[in-house]
Amino acid sequence: MTSPTHRRRPPTAQQFVLAEVRRAITSGQLEPGAPIRQEALAEQFGVSRLPLREALKSLEAEGLVVHEAHRGYFVAELSLADLREVYRIRQLLEAEAVRQASEHLDGPALAALEAAQHEVEQAAAAGDVSAMTAANRRFHFALYATAGMPRLARLITTLWDATDAYRSLYYGEPANREHVVQEHRTILDALRGGDPERAVRLLDEHRSHAVAALESVLHQD
């Protein structure tokens, strides 16, 4: 794991550790099933075990890590059935979010999507998986937030959190990064053109490509 010392720390040690462990998981530095060595991480981050334990509890609530008695914390693993279920539920919820958002997509909302897409493209070109994961989330949630349905957004957030560790496996391949960039562009075109149903169809294809790629990776295991 790369040293985090060059980054400005959030206000508390727990927030700092939470952000760093989440970044390690979403970037693929800590892969699904990997043990989380608390003593080593606490020493690396220059914190006591207490803020690390609190951060791990938060990540456990998000579904990113699991705790096993007498063994400690591990990065959460999903079966293929789990993965398919999460993406199927996302399909249903996100379709509603897009339809609702389309009624409120004004200039500033589109500008926020375009700004997030610019960050996605920059990260993809640089091969920065962690940055692309974060920018991709900003892109999608800039759209879902526009729906004005915070409870729906929270449900979608929970589903995204559960698969963050796998997103880095998808973005690790240059071809997949390029697919994401192109798919986002077509989704943006549909939204600019006032065609929410086309945007919904494109998002369905976007998710399907990710699931197919992840299924291939997981079958290899």
CSV table of N, CA, C and O in Angstrom, one decimal, residues 77-176:
chain,number,residue,atom,x,y,z
A,77,GLU,N,-16.1,-10.7,0.6
A,77,GLU,CA,-16.1,-11.4,-0.7
A,77,GLU,C,-17.6,-11.6,-1.1
A,77,GLU,O,-18.5,-11.8,-0.2
A,78,LEU,N,-17.9,-11.6,-2.4
A,78,LEU,CA,-19.2,-11.8,-2.8
A,78,LEU,C,-19.2,-13.1,-3.8
A,78,LEU,O,-18.2,-13.2,-4.5
A,79,SER,N,-20.2,-13.9,-3.7
A,79,SER,CA,-20.4,-15.0,-4.6
A,79,SER,C,-20.9,-14.4,-5.9
A,79,SER,O,-21.4,-13.2,-6.0
A,80,LEU,N,-20.9,-15.2,-7.0
A,80,LEU,CA,-21.5,-14.7,-8.3
A,80,LEU,C,-23.0,-14.4,-8.1
A,80,LEU,O,-23.5,-13.5,-8.6
A,81,ALA,N,-23.6,-15.2,-7.3
A,81,ALA,CA,-25.1,-15.0,-7.1
A,81,ALA,C,-25.3,-13.7,-6.3
A,81,ALA,O,-26.2,-13.0,-6.7
A,82,ASP,N,-24.4,-13.4,-5.3
A,82,ASP,CA,-24.5,-12.1,-4.6
A,82,ASP,C,-24.3,-11.0,-5.6
A,82,ASP,O,-25.1,-10.0,-5.6
A,83,LEU,N,-23.3,-11.1,-6.4
A,83,LEU,CA,-23.0,-10.0,-7.4
A,83,LEU,C,-24.2,-9.8,-8.3
A,83,LEU,O,-24.6,-8.6,-8.5
A,84,ARG,N,-24.7,-10.8,-8.9
A,84,ARG,CA,-25.8,-10.7,-9.8
A,84,ARG,C,-27.0,-10.1,-9.1
A,84,ARG,O,-27.7,-9.2,-9.7
A,85,GLU,N,-27.3,-10.5,-7.9
A,85,GLU,CA,-28.4,-9.9,-7.1
A,85,GLU,C,-28.3,-8.4,-6.9
A,85,GLU,O,-29.2,-7.6,-7.1
A,86,VAL,N,-27.1,-8.0,-6.5
A,86,VAL,CA,-26.8,-6.6,-6.2
A,86,VAL,C,-27.0,-5.8,-7.5
A,86,VAL,O,-27.7,-4.7,-7.5
A,87,TYR,N,-26.5,-6.2,-8.6
A,87,TYR,CA,-26.6,-5.5,-9.8
A,87,TYR,C,-28.1,-5.5,-10.4
A,87,TYR,O,-28.5,-4.5,-11.0
A,88,ARG,N,-28.8,-6.6,-10.1
A,88,ARG,CA,-30.2,-6.6,-10.5
A,88,ARG,C,-31.0,-5.6,-9.7
A,88,ARG,O,-31.9,-4.9,-10.3
A,89,ILE,N,-30.8,-5.5,-8.4
A,89,ILE,CA,-31.5,-4.5,-7.6
A,89,ILE,C,-31.1,-3.1,-8.0
A,89,ILE,O,-32.0,-2.2,-8.1
A,90,ARG,N,-29.8,-2.9,-8.3
A,90,ARG,CA,-29.4,-1.6,-8.8
A,90,ARG,C,-30.1,-1.2,-10.1
A,90,ARG,O,-30.5,-0.1,-10.2
A,91,GLN,N,-30.3,-2.2,-11.0
A,91,GLN,CA,-31.0,-1.9,-12.2
A,91,GLN,C,-32.3,-1.4,-12.0
A,91,GLN,O,-32.8,-0.4,-12.6
A,92,LEU,N,-33.1,-2.0,-11.1
A,92,LEU,CA,-34.4,-1.5,-10.8
A,92,LEU,C,-34.5,-0.1,-10.1
A,92,LEU,O,-35.2,0.7,-10.5
A,93,LEU,N,-33.6,0.1,-9.1
A,93,LEU,CA,-33.6,1.3,-8.4
A,93,LEU,C,-33.1,2.5,-9.3
A,93,LEU,O,-33.6,3.6,-9.2
A,94,GLU,N,-32.0,2.2,-10.0
A,94,GLU,CA,-31.4,3.3,-10.7
A,94,GLU,C,-32.2,3.7,-11.9
A,94,GLU,O,-32.2,4.9,-12.3
A,95,ALA,N,-33.0,2.8,-12.5
A,95,ALA,CA,-33.9,3.2,-13.6
A,95,ALA,C,-34.9,4.2,-13.1
A,95,ALA,O,-35.1,5.2,-13.8
A,96,GLU,N,-35.4,4.0,-11.9
A,96,GLU,CA,-36.4,5.0,-11.3
A,96,GLU,C,-35.6,6.3,-11.0
A,96,GLU,O,-36.2,7.4,-11.3
A,97,ALA,N,-34.4,6.2,-10.5
A,97,ALA,CA,-33.7,7.5,-10.2
A,97,ALA,C,-33.4,8.3,-11.5
A,97,ALA,O,-33.5,9.5,-11.5
A,98,VAL,N,-33.1,7.6,-12.6
A,98,VAL,CA,-32.8,8.3,-13.8
A,98,VAL,C,-34.1,9.0,-14.4
A,98,VAL,O,-34.0,10.1,-14.8
A,99,ARG,N,-35.2,8.2,-14.3
A,99,ARG,CA,-36.4,8.8,-14.8
A,99,ARG,C,-36.8,10.0,-14.0
A,99,ARG,O,-37.3,11.0,-14.6
A,100,GLN,N,-36.7,10.0,-12.7
A,100,GLN,CA,-37.0,11.1,-11.9
A,100,GLN,C,-36.0,12.3,-12.1
A,100,GLN,O,-36.4,13.4,-12.2
A,101,ALA,N,-34.7,11.9,-12.2
A,101,ALA,CA,-33.7,12.9,-12.4
A,101,ALA,C,-33.9,13.7,-13.7
A,101,ALA,O,-33.6,14.9,-13.8
A,102,SER,N,-34.4,13.0,-14.7
A,102,SER,CA,-34.5,13.6,-16.1
A,102,SER,C,-35.4,14.8,-16.0
A,102,SER,O,-35.3,15.7,-16.9
A,103,GLU,N,-36.3,14.9,-15.1
A,103,GLU,CA,-37.3,16.0,-15.0
A,103,GLU,C,-36.6,17.2,-14.3
A,103,GLU,O,-37.2,18.3,-14.4
A,104,HIS,N,-35.4,17.0,-13.8
A,104,HIS,CA,-34.8,18.2,-13.1
A,104,HIS,C,-33.4,18.4,-13.7
A,104,HIS,O,-32.6,19.2,-13.0
A,105,LEU,N,-33.0,17.9,-14.8
A,105,LEU,CA,-31.7,18.0,-15.4
A,105,LEU,C,-31.6,19.4,-16.0
A,105,LEU,O,-31.8,19.5,-17.2
A,106,ASP,N,-31.2,20.4,-15.3
A,106,ASP,CA,-31.0,21.7,-15.8
A,106,ASP,C,-29.5,21.9,-16.1
A,106,ASP,O,-28.7,21.0,-16.0
A,107,GLY,N,-29.1,23.1,-16.5
A,107,GLY,CA,-27.7,23.4,-16.8
A,107,GLY,C,-26.7,23.0,-15.8
A,107,GLY,O,-25.7,22.3,-16.0
A,108,PRO,N,-26.9,23.5,-14.5
A,108,PRO,CA,-25.9,23.1,-13.5
A,108,PRO,C,-25.8,21.6,-13.2
A,108,PRO,O,-24.7,21.1,-12.9
A,109,ALA,N,-26.9,20.9,-13.3
A,109,ALA,CA,-26.9,19.5,-13.1
A,109,ALA,C,-26.1,18.8,-14.2
A,109,ALA,O,-25.3,17.9,-13.9
A,110,LEU,N,-26.3,19.2,-15.4
A,110,LEU,CA,-25.5,18.6,-16.5
A,110,LEU,C,-24.1,19.0,-16.4
A,110,LEU,O,-23.2,18.2,-16.7
A,111,ALA,N,-23.8,20.2,-15.9
A,111,ALA,CA,-22.4,20.6,-15.8
A,111,ALA,C,-21.7,19.8,-14.7
A,111,ALA,O,-20.5,19.4,-14.9
A,112,ALA,N,-22.4,19.4,-13.7
A,112,ALA,CA,-21.8,18.5,-12.6
A,112,ALA,C,-21.5,17.1,-13.2
A,112,ALA,O,-20.4,16.6,-12.9
A,113,LEU,N,-22.4,16.6,-14.0
A,113,LEU,CA,-22.2,15.3,-14.7
A,113,LEU,C,-21.0,15.4,-15.6
A,113,LEU,O,-20.1,14.5,-15.6
A,114,GLU,N,-20.9,16.5,-16.4
A,114,GLU,CA,-19.8,16.7,-17.3
A,114,GLU,C,-18.4,16.8,-16.6
A,114,GLU,O,-17.4,16.3,-17.0
A,115,ALA,N,-18.5,17.5,-15.5
A,115,ALA,CA,-17.2,17.7,-14.7
A,115,ALA,C,-16.8,16.3,-14.1
A,115,ALA,O,-15.6,16.0,-14.2
A,116,ALA,N,-17.7,15.5,-13.6
A,116,ALA,CA,-17.3,14.2,-13.1
A,116,ALA,C,-16.8,13.3,-14.2
A,116,ALA,O,-15.9,12.5,-14.1
A,117,GLN,N,-17.5,13.4,-15.4
A,117,GLN,CA,-17.0,12.6,-16.6
A,117,GLN,C,-15.6,13.0,-17.0
A,117,GLN,O,-14.8,12.1,-17.3
A,118,HIS,N,-15.3,14.3,-16.9
A,118,HIS,CA,-13.9,14.7,-17.2
A,118,HIS,C,-12.9,14.1,-16.3
A,118,HIS,O,-11.8,13.6,-16.7
A,119,GLU,N,-13.3,14.0,-15.0
A,119,GLU,CA,-12.4,13.3,-14.0
A,119,GLU,C,-12.3,11.8,-14.3
A,119,GLU,O,-11.2,11.2,-14.2
A,120,VAL,N,-13.4,11.2,-14.7
A,120,VAL,CA,-13.3,9.8,-15.1
A,120,VAL,C,-12.3,9.6,-16.2
A,120,VAL,O,-11.5,8.7,-16.2
A,121,GLU,N,-12.4,10.4,-17.2
A,121,GLU,CA,-11.6,10.3,-18.4
A,121,GLU,C,-10.1,10.5,-18.1
A,121,GLU,O,-9.2,9.8,-18.6
A,122,GLN,N,-9.8,11.5,-17.2
A,122,GLN,CA,-8.5,11.8,-16.8
A,122,GLN,C,-7.9,10.6,-16.1
A,122,GLN,O,-6.7,10.2,-16.3
A,123,ALA,N,-8.7,10.0,-15.1
A,123,ALA,CA,-8.2,8.9,-14.4
A,123,ALA,C,-8.0,7.7,-15.2
A,123,ALA,O,-7.0,6.9,-15.1
A,124,ALA,N,-8.9,7.4,-16.2
A,124,ALA,CA,-8.8,6.3,-17.1
A,124,ALA,C,-7.5,6.4,-17.9
A,124,ALA,O,-6.8,5.4,-18.1
A,125,ALA,N,-7.3,7.6,-18.4
A,125,ALA,CA,-6.1,7.8,-19.3
A,125,ALA,C,-4.8,7.5,-18.5
A,125,ALA,O,-3.8,7.0,-19.0
A,126,ALA,N,-4.8,7.9,-17.2
A,126,ALA,CA,-3.7,7.8,-16.3
A,126,ALA,C,-3.5,6.4,-15.7
A,126,ALA,O,-2.5,6.0,-15.1
A,127,GLY,N,-4.6,5.5,-15.9
A,127,GLY,CA,-4.6,4.2,-15.3
A,127,GLY,C,-4.7,4.2,-13.8
A,127,GLY,O,-4.2,3.3,-13.2
A,128,ASP,N,-5.2,5.3,-13.3
A,128,ASP,CA,-5.4,5.5,-11.8
A,128,ASP,C,-6.7,4.9,-11.4
A,128,ASP,O,-7.8,5.5,-11.5
A,129,VAL,N,-6.7,3.6,-11.0
A,129,VAL,CA,-7.9,2.9,-10.6
A,129,VAL,C,-8.6,3.5,-9.5
A,129,VAL,O,-9.9,3.6,-9.5
A,130,SER,N,-7.9,3.9,-8.4
A,130,SER,CA,-8.6,4.5,-7.3
A,130,SER,C,-9.3,5.8,-7.6
A,130,SER,O,-10.4,6.0,-7.3
A,131,ALA,N,-8.6,6.7,-8.4
A,131,ALA,CA,-9.2,7.9,-8.8
A,131,ALA,C,-10.4,7.7,-9.7
A,131,ALA,O,-11.4,8.4,-9.7
A,132,MET,N,-10.3,6.7,-10.6
A,132,MET,CA,-11.4,6.4,-11.5
A,132,MET,C,-12.6,5.9,-10.8
A,132,MET,O,-13.7,6.2,-11.1
A,133,THR,N,-12.4,5.1,-9.8
A,133,THR,CA,-13.4,4.5,-8.9
A,133,THR,C,-14.2,5.7,-8.3
A,133,THR,O,-15.4,5.7,-8.3
A,134,ALA,N,-13.5,6.6,-7.7
A,134,ALA,CA,-14.1,7.8,-7.0
A,134,ALA,C,-14.8,8.7,-8.0
A,134,ALA,O,-15.9,9.1,-7.8
A,135,ALA,N,-14.2,8.9,-9.2
A,135,ALA,CA,-14.8,9.8,-10.2
A,135,ALA,C,-16.1,9.2,-10.8
A,135,ALA,O,-17.1,9.8,-11.1
A,136,ASN,N,-16.0,7.9,-11.0
A,136,ASN,CA,-17.1,7.1,-11.5
A,136,ASN,C,-18.3,7.2,-10.6
A,136,ASN,O,-19.5,7.5,-11.0
A,137,ARG,N,-18.0,7.1,-9.3
A,137,ARG,CA,-19.1,7.3,-8.3
A,137,ARG,C,-19.7,8.7,-8.3
A,137,ARG,O,-20.9,8.8,-8.3
A,138,ARG,N,-18.9,9.7,-8.5
A,138,ARG,CA,-19.4,11.0,-8.5
A,138,ARG,C,-20.2,11.2,-9.7
A,138,ARG,O,-21.3,11.9,-9.7
A,139,PHE,N,-19.8,10.6,-10.9
A,139,PHE,CA,-20.6,10.8,-12.1
A,139,PHE,C,-22.1,10.2,-11.9
A,139,PHE,O,-23.1,10.9,-12.1
A,140,HIS,N,-22.1,9.0,-11.4
A,140,HIS,CA,-23.4,8.3,-11.2
A,140,HIS,C,-24.3,9.0,-10.2
A,140,HIS,O,-25.5,9.2,-10.4
A,141,PHE,N,-23.7,9.4,-9.1
A,141,PHE,CA,-24.5,9.9,-8.0
A,141,PHE,C,-24.8,11.4,-8.2
A,141,PHE,O,-25.8,11.9,-7.6
A,142,ALA,N,-24.1,12.1,-9.1
A,142,ALA,CA,-24.5,13.4,-9.5
A,142,ALA,C,-25.8,13.3,-10.2
A,142,ALA,O,-26.7,14.1,-10.1
A,143,LEU,N,-26.0,12.2,-11.0
A,143,LEU,CA,-27.3,12.0,-11.7
A,143,LEU,C,-28.4,11.5,-10.7
A,143,LEU,O,-29.5,12.1,-10.7
A,144,TYR,N,-28.1,10.6,-9.8
A,144,TYR,CA,-29.1,10.1,-8.9
A,144,TYR,C,-29.6,11.1,-7.9
A,144,TYR,O,-30.7,11.2,-7.6
A,145,ALA,N,-28.6,12.0,-7.5
A,145,ALA,CA,-29.0,13.0,-6.5
A,145,ALA,C,-30.0,14.0,-7.2
A,145,ALA,O,-30.8,14.6,-6.5
A,146,THR,N,-29.9,14.2,-8.5
A,146,THR,CA,-30.8,15.1,-9.2
A,146,THR,C,-32.3,14.7,-9.1
A,146,THR,O,-33.2,15.5,-9.3
A,147,ALA,N,-32.5,13.4,-8.8
A,147,ALA,CA,-33.8,12.9,-8.7
A,147,ALA,C,-34.6,13.5,-7.5
A,147,ALA,O,-35.8,13.5,-7.5
A,148,GLY,N,-33.8,14.0,-6.5
A,148,GLY,CA,-34.5,14.6,-5.4
A,148,GLY,C,-35.2,13.6,-4.5
A,148,GLY,O,-36.1,13.9,-3.8
A,149,MET,N,-34.6,12.4,-4.5
A,149,MET,CA,-35.2,11.3,-3.6
A,149,MET,C,-34.1,10.7,-2.8
A,149,MET,O,-33.4,9.7,-3.1
A,150,PRO,N,-33.8,11.4,-1.6
A,150,PRO,CA,-32.7,11.0,-0.8
A,150,PRO,C,-32.7,9.5,-0.3
A,150,PRO,O,-31.7,8.9,-0.1
A,151,ARG,N,-33.9,9.0,0.0
A,151,ARG,CA,-34.0,7.7,0.5
A,151,ARG,C,-33.6,6.7,-0.6
A,151,ARG,O,-32.9,5.7,-0.3
A,152,LEU,N,-34.0,7.0,-1.8
A,152,LEU,CA,-33.6,6.1,-2.9
A,152,LEU,C,-32.1,6.2,-3.1
A,152,LEU,O,-31.5,5.1,-3.4
A,153,ALA,N,-31.6,7.4,-3.0
A,153,ALA,CA,-30.1,7.5,-3.2
A,153,ALA,C,-29.4,6.7,-2.1
A,153,ALA,O,-28.3,6.1,-2.4
A,154,ARG,N,-29.9,6.7,-0.9
A,154,ARG,CA,-29.2,6.0,0.2
A,154,ARG,C,-29.3,4.5,-0.1
A,154,ARG,O,-28.3,3.7,0.2
A,155,LEU,N,-30.4,4.0,-0.6
A,155,LEU,CA,-30.5,2.5,-1.0
A,155,LEU,C,-29.4,2.2,-2.0
A,155,LEU,O,-28.8,1.2,-2.0
A,156,ILE,N,-29.3,3.0,-3.0
A,156,ILE,CA,-28.4,2.8,-4.1
A,156,ILE,C,-27.0,2.8,-3.6
A,156,ILE,O,-26.1,2.0,-4.0
A,157,THR,N,-26.7,3.8,-2.7
A,157,THR,CA,-25.4,3.9,-2.1
A,157,THR,C,-25.0,2.6,-1.4
A,157,THR,O,-23.8,2.1,-1.5
A,158,THR,N,-25.9,2.0,-0.6
A,158,THR,CA,-25.6,0.8,0.1
A,158,THR,C,-25.2,-0.3,-0.9
A,158,THR,O,-24.3,-1.1,-0.6
A,159,LEU,N,-25.9,-0.4,-2.0
A,159,LEU,CA,-25.6,-1.5,-3.0
A,159,LEU,C,-24.2,-1.2,-3.6
A,159,LEU,O,-23.5,-2.2,-3.9
A,160,TRP,N,-23.9,0.0,-3.9
A,160,TRP,CA,-22.6,0.4,-4.5
A,160,TRP,C,-21.5,0.0,-3.5
A,160,TRP,O,-20.5,-0.5,-3.9
A,161,ASP,N,-21.7,0.3,-2.2
A,161,ASP,CA,-20.7,0.1,-1.2
A,161,ASP,C,-20.3,-1.4,-1.1
A,161,ASP,O,-19.2,-1.8,-0.9
A,162,ALA,N,-21.4,-2.3,-1.3
A,162,ALA,CA,-21.2,-3.7,-1.2
A,162,ALA,C,-20.3,-4.3,-2.3
A,162,ALA,O,-19.7,-5.4,-2.2
A,163,THR,N,-20.2,-3.5,-3.4
A,163,THR,CA,-19.4,-4.1,-4.6
A,163,THR,C,-18.1,-3.2,-4.9
A,163,THR,O,-17.5,-3.5,-5.9
A,164,ASP,N,-17.8,-2.3,-4.0
A,164,ASP,CA,-16.6,-1.4,-4.3
A,164,ASP,C,-15.3,-2.2,-4.5
A,164,ASP,O,-14.5,-1.9,-5.3
A,165,ALA,N,-15.2,-3.3,-3.7
A,165,ALA,CA,-13.9,-4.1,-3.8
A,165,ALA,C,-13.8,-4.7,-5.2
A,165,ALA,O,-12.7,-5.0,-5.6
A,166,TYR,N,-14.9,-5.0,-5.8
A,166,TYR,CA,-14.9,-5.6,-7.1
A,166,TYR,C,-14.7,-4.7,-8.3
A,166,TYR,O,-14.3,-5.0,-9.4
A,167,ARG,N,-15.1,-3.4,-8.0
A,167,ARG,CA,-15.0,-2.4,-9.1
A,167,ARG,C,-13.6,-2.2,-9.6
A,167,ARG,O,-13.3,-2.0,-10.8
A,168,SER,N,-12.6,-2.3,-8.6
A,168,SER,CA,-11.2,-2.2,-9.0
A,168,SER,C,-10.8,-3.3,-9.9
A,168,SER,O,-9.9,-3.1,-10.8
A,169,LEU,N,-11.3,-4.5,-9.8
A,169,LEU,CA,-11.0,-5.6,-10.6
A,169,LEU,C,-11.4,-5.3,-12.1
A,169,LEU,O,-10.7,-5.6,-13.0
A,170,TYR,N,-12.5,-4.6,-12.2
A,170,TYR,CA,-13.0,-4.3,-13.6
A,170,TYR,C,-12.2,-3.2,-14.2
A,170,TYR,O,-11.7,-3.2,-15.3
A,171,TYR,N,-11.9,-2.1,-13.4
A,171,TYR,CA,-11.1,-1.0,-13.9
A,171,TYR,C,-9.6,-1.3,-14.1
A,171,TYR,O,-8.9,-0.5,-14.7
A,172,GLY,N,-9.2,-2.4,-13.5
A,172,GLY,CA,-7.8,-2.8,-13.7
A,172,GLY,C,-7.4,-3.1,-15.1
A,172,GLY,O,-6.2,-3.0,-15.5
A,173,GLU,N,-8.4,-3.4,-16.0
A,173,GLU,CA,-8.1,-3.7,-17.4
A,173,GLU,C,-8.3,-2.4,-18.2
A,173,GLU,O,-9.3,-1.8,-18.2
A,174,PRO,N,-7.3,-2.0,-19.0
A,174,PRO,CA,-7.4,-0.8,-19.9
A,174,PRO,C,-8.6,-0.8,-20.8
A,174,PRO,O,-9.2,0.2,-21.0
A,175,ALA,N,-8.9,-2.0,-21.4
A,175,ALA,CA,-10.1,-2.1,-22.3
A,175,ALA,C,-11.4,-1.7,-21.5
A,175,ALA,O,-12.3,-1.1,-22.1
A,176,ASN,N,-11.5,-2.2,-20.3
A,176,ASN,CA,-12.7,-1.9,-19.5
A,176,ASN,C,-12.8,-0.4,-19.2
A,176,ASN,O,-13.9,0.1,-19.2
